[in-house]
Amino acid sequence: MILLRRLLGDVLRRQRQRQGRTLREVSSSARVSLGYLSEVERGQKEASSELLSSICDALDVRMSELMREVSDELALAELAESAASDTVPAPMRPVLNPLSVTSVTGVPEERVTIQAPAEAVDVVAA
């Protein structure tokens, strides 16, 4: 079973470490106890939306960016989990066709494909 709080904690920890900041610095700036922030990063506590907002402000990261990264990790974890069980779930939403951007002169611009970074994902089984 994939735990959302674990993925969220992993992403928060990476954001903090990318900035070279300590738990103490971020907890002080976010006005949350160091122990509680540590538990959130380790996926042991569920963070409220208010707490996430404070942590994102302290990290100077938009919550939408944080949640997008969590969503990408969740998708990878789901794929890994389904590959491990040899079943492929049906897509939850339709696959959208790529958008074609047209320039001012009416000539279609080149299409760009963006891929998510291939990072290791912890999959937690219950």
PDB file of C-alpha atoms in Angstrom:
ATOM      1  CA  MET A   1       0.000   0.000   0.000  1.00  0.00           C
ATOM      2  CA  ILE A   2       1.300   3.438  -0.930  1.00  0.00           C
ATOM      3  CA  LEU A   3       1.210   5.966   1.895  1.00  0.00           C
ATOM      4  CA  LEU A   4       0.625   9.536   0.754  1.00  0.00           C
ATOM      5  CA  ARG A   5       2.084  10.937   3.973  1.00  0.00           C
ATOM      6  CA  ARG A   6       5.335   9.063   3.269  1.00  0.00           C
ATOM      7  CA  LEU A   7       5.624  10.451  -0.264  1.00  0.00           C
ATOM      8  CA  LEU A   8       4.781  13.953   0.967  1.00  0.00           C
ATOM      9  CA  GLY A   9       7.431  13.714   3.683  1.00  0.00           C
ATOM     10  CA  ASP A  10      10.053  12.526   1.199  1.00  0.00           C
ATOM     11  CA  VAL A  11       9.336  15.467  -1.109  1.00  0.00           C
ATOM     12  CA  LEU A  12       9.432  17.974   1.762  1.00  0.00           C
ATOM     13  CA  ARG A  13      12.764  16.581   2.960  1.00  0.00           C
ATOM     14  CA  ARG A  14      14.267  16.785  -0.550  1.00  0.00           C
ATOM     15  CA  GLN A  15      13.063  20.383  -0.938  1.00  0.00           C
ATOM     16  CA  ARG A  16      14.684  21.318   2.384  1.00  0.00           C
ATOM     17  CA  GLN A  17      17.923  19.479   1.608  1.00  0.00           C
ATOM     18  CA  ARG A  18      18.170  21.066  -1.877  1.00  0.00           C
ATOM     19  CA  GLN A  19      18.254  24.407  -0.100  1.00  0.00           C
ATOM     20  CA  GLY A  20      20.916  23.193   2.330  1.00  0.00           C
ATOM     21  CA  ARG A  21      18.675  24.012   5.284  1.00  0.00           C
ATOM     22  CA  THR A  22      18.340  22.211   8.586  1.00  0.00           C
ATOM     23  CA  LEU A  23      15.177  20.928  10.224  1.00  0.00           C
ATOM     24  CA  ARG A  24      15.735  23.513  12.955  1.00  0.00           C
ATOM     25  CA  GLU A  25      15.825  26.416  10.472  1.00  0.00           C
ATOM     26  CA  VAL A  26      12.682  25.331   8.641  1.00  0.00           C
ATOM     27  CA  SER A  27      10.754  24.438  11.806  1.00  0.00           C
ATOM     28  CA  SER A  28      11.549  27.840  13.289  1.00  0.00           C
ATOM     29  CA  SER A  29      10.524  29.672  10.124  1.00  0.00           C
ATOM     30  CA  ALA A  30       7.338  27.591   9.744  1.00  0.00           C
ATOM     31  CA  ARG A  31       6.539  27.949  13.469  1.00  0.00           C
ATOM     32  CA  VAL A  32       6.206  24.197  13.968  1.00  0.00           C
ATOM     33  CA  SER A  33       8.111  22.087  16.480  1.00  0.00           C
ATOM     34  CA  LEU A  34      11.263  20.451  15.238  1.00  0.00           C
ATOM     35  CA  GLY A  35      10.020  17.028  16.358  1.00  0.00           C
ATOM     36  CA  TYR A  36       6.713  17.375  14.543  1.00  0.00           C
ATOM     37  CA  LEU A  37       8.370  18.524  11.308  1.00  0.00           C
ATOM     38  CA  SER A  38      10.744  15.574  11.575  1.00  0.00           C
ATOM     39  CA  GLU A  39       7.783  13.192  11.949  1.00  0.00           C
ATOM     40  CA  VAL A  40       6.070  14.771   8.927  1.00  0.00           C
ATOM     41  CA  GLU A  41       9.240  14.342   6.837  1.00  0.00           C
ATOM     42  CA  ARG A  42       9.504  10.692   7.906  1.00  0.00           C
ATOM     43  CA  GLY A  43       5.866  10.073   6.981  1.00  0.00           C
ATOM     44  CA  GLN A  44       4.836   9.338  10.552  1.00  0.00           C
ATOM     45  CA  LYS A  45       2.417  12.261  10.884  1.00  0.00           C
ATOM     46  CA  GLU A  46      -0.211  13.604   8.496  1.00  0.00           C
ATOM     47  CA  ALA A  47       0.232  17.328   7.933  1.00  0.00           C
ATOM     48  CA  SER A  48      -2.847  19.556   7.789  1.00  0.00           C
ATOM     49  CA  SER A  49      -3.254  21.947   4.884  1.00  0.00           C
ATOM     50  CA  GLU A  50      -2.455  24.834   7.244  1.00  0.00           C
ATOM     51  CA  LEU A  51       0.768  23.174   8.345  1.00  0.00           C
ATOM     52  CA  LEU A  52       1.731  22.375   4.749  1.00  0.00           C
ATOM     53  CA  SER A  53       1.127  25.994   3.835  1.00  0.00           C
ATOM     54  CA  SER A  54       3.439  27.151   6.646  1.00  0.00           C
ATOM     55  CA  ILE A  55       6.145  24.689   5.642  1.00  0.00           C
ATOM     56  CA  CYS A  56       5.878  25.696   1.973  1.00  0.00           C
ATOM     57  CA  ASP A  57       6.140  29.364   2.961  1.00  0.00           C
ATOM     58  CA  ALA A  58       9.209  28.580   5.069  1.00  0.00           C
ATOM     59  CA  LEU A  59      10.766  26.726   2.119  1.00  0.00           C
ATOM     60  CA  ASP A  60       9.647  29.414  -0.344  1.00  0.00           C
ATOM     61  CA  VAL A  61       7.969  26.729  -2.470  1.00  0.00           C
ATOM     62  CA  ARG A  62       4.474  26.945  -3.916  1.00  0.00           C
ATOM     63  CA  MET A  63       2.159  24.310  -2.510  1.00  0.00           C
ATOM     64  CA  SER A  64       1.079  23.486  -6.066  1.00  0.00           C
ATOM     65  CA  GLU A  65       4.717  22.694  -6.960  1.00  0.00           C
ATOM     66  CA  LEU A  66       5.041  20.504  -3.885  1.00  0.00           C
ATOM     67  CA  MET A  67       1.815  18.663  -4.655  1.00  0.00           C
ATOM     68  CA  ARG A  68       2.799  18.243  -8.318  1.00  0.00           C
ATOM     69  CA  GLU A  69       6.031  16.555  -7.265  1.00  0.00           C
ATOM     70  CA  VAL A  70       4.100  14.364  -4.800  1.00  0.00           C
ATOM     71  CA  SER A  71       1.639  13.481  -7.573  1.00  0.00           C
ATOM     72  CA  ASP A  72       4.476  12.484  -9.905  1.00  0.00           C
ATOM     73  CA  GLU A  73       5.998  10.292  -7.186  1.00  0.00           C
ATOM     74  CA  LEU A  74       2.619   8.733  -6.462  1.00  0.00           C
ATOM     75  CA  ALA A  75       2.153   7.873 -10.139  1.00  0.00           C
ATOM     76  CA  LEU A  76       5.588   6.222 -10.230  1.00  0.00           C
ATOM     77  CA  ALA A  77       4.874   4.313  -7.025  1.00  0.00           C
ATOM     78  CA  GLU A  78       1.547   3.094  -8.419  1.00  0.00           C
ATOM     79  CA  LEU A  79       3.288   1.882 -11.573  1.00  0.00           C
ATOM     80  CA  ALA A  80       5.928   0.104  -9.520  1.00  0.00           C
ATOM     81  CA  GLU A  81       3.255  -1.471  -7.333  1.00  0.00           C
ATOM     82  CA  SER A  82       1.197  -2.648 -10.308  1.00  0.00           C
ATOM     83  CA  ALA A  83       4.323  -4.001 -12.045  1.00  0.00           C
ATOM     84  CA  ALA A  84       5.155  -5.967  -8.906  1.00  0.00           C
ATOM     85  CA  SER A  85       1.702  -7.538  -8.928  1.00  0.00           C
ATOM     86  CA  ASP A  86       1.728  -8.025 -12.733  1.00  0.00           C
ATOM     87  CA  THR A  87      -1.564  -6.176 -13.158  1.00  0.00           C
ATOM     88  CA  VAL A  88      -1.987  -2.940 -15.024  1.00  0.00           C
ATOM     89  CA  PRO A  89      -4.868  -0.802 -13.749  1.00  0.00           C
ATOM     90  CA  ALA A  90      -7.082   1.022 -16.205  1.00  0.00           C
ATOM     91  CA  PRO A  91      -6.267   4.725 -16.477  1.00  0.00           C
ATOM     92  CA  MET A  92      -8.212   6.865 -14.041  1.00  0.00           C
ATOM     93  CA  ARG A  93      -8.521   9.711 -16.513  1.00  0.00           C
ATOM     94  CA  PRO A  94      -8.274   9.937 -20.278  1.00  0.00           C
ATOM     95  CA  VAL A  95      -4.882  10.539 -21.827  1.00  0.00           C
ATOM     96  CA  LEU A  96      -4.833  14.009 -23.337  1.00  0.00           C
ATOM     97  CA  ASN A  97      -3.375  14.669 -26.743  1.00  0.00           C
ATOM     98  CA  PRO A  98      -0.377  17.013 -26.729  1.00  0.00           C
ATOM     99  CA  LEU A  99      -1.194  20.611 -27.505  1.00  0.00           C
ATOM    100  CA  SER A 100       0.066  22.125 -30.709  1.00  0.00           C
ATOM    101  CA  VAL A 101       1.265  25.698 -30.282  1.00  0.00           C
ATOM    102  CA  THR A 102       0.833  27.944 -33.282  1.00  0.00           C
ATOM    103  CA  SER A 103       3.002  31.007 -33.702  1.00  0.00           C
ATOM    104  CA  VAL A 104       1.798  34.440 -34.723  1.00  0.00           C
ATOM    105  CA  THR A 105       2.581  33.703 -38.371  1.00  0.00           C
ATOM    106  CA  GLY A 106       0.444  30.556 -38.299  1.00  0.00           C
ATOM    107  CA  VAL A 107       3.359  28.108 -38.540  1.00  0.00           C
ATOM    108  CA  PRO A 108       3.157  25.319 -35.935  1.00  0.00           C
ATOM    109  CA  GLU A 109       5.976  25.436 -33.417  1.00  0.00           C
ATOM    110  CA  GLU A 110       8.031  22.389 -32.477  1.00  0.00           C
ATOM    111  CA  ARG A 111       6.417  20.100 -29.884  1.00  0.00           C
ATOM    112  CA  VAL A 112       8.251  19.586 -26.617  1.00  0.00           C
ATOM    113  CA  THR A 113       7.910  16.516 -24.423  1.00  0.00           C
ATOM    114  CA  ILE A 114       8.764  16.881 -20.751  1.00  0.00           C
ATOM    115  CA  GLN A 115       9.509  13.742 -18.757  1.00  0.00           C
ATOM    116  CA  ALA A 116       9.451  13.427 -14.980  1.00  0.00           C
ATOM    117  CA  PRO A 117      12.843  12.811 -13.375  1.00  0.00           C
ATOM    118  CA  ALA A 118      13.603   9.128 -12.912  1.00  0.00           C
ATOM    119  CA  GLU A 119      14.206   9.026  -9.178  1.00  0.00           C
ATOM    120  CA  ALA A 120      13.919   6.055  -6.894  1.00  0.00           C
ATOM    121  CA  VAL A 121      10.574   5.837  -5.125  1.00  0.00           C
ATOM    122  CA  ASP A 122       9.951   4.091  -1.826  1.00  0.00           C
ATOM    123  CA  VAL A 123       6.929   1.831  -2.052  1.00  0.00           C
ATOM    124  CA  VAL A 124       5.510   0.942   1.334  1.00  0.00           C
ATOM    125  CA  ALA A 125       3.607  -2.310   1.627  1.00  0.00           C
ATOM    126  CA  ALA A 126       1.274  -2.915   4.525  1.00  0.00           C
TER     127      ALA A 126
END
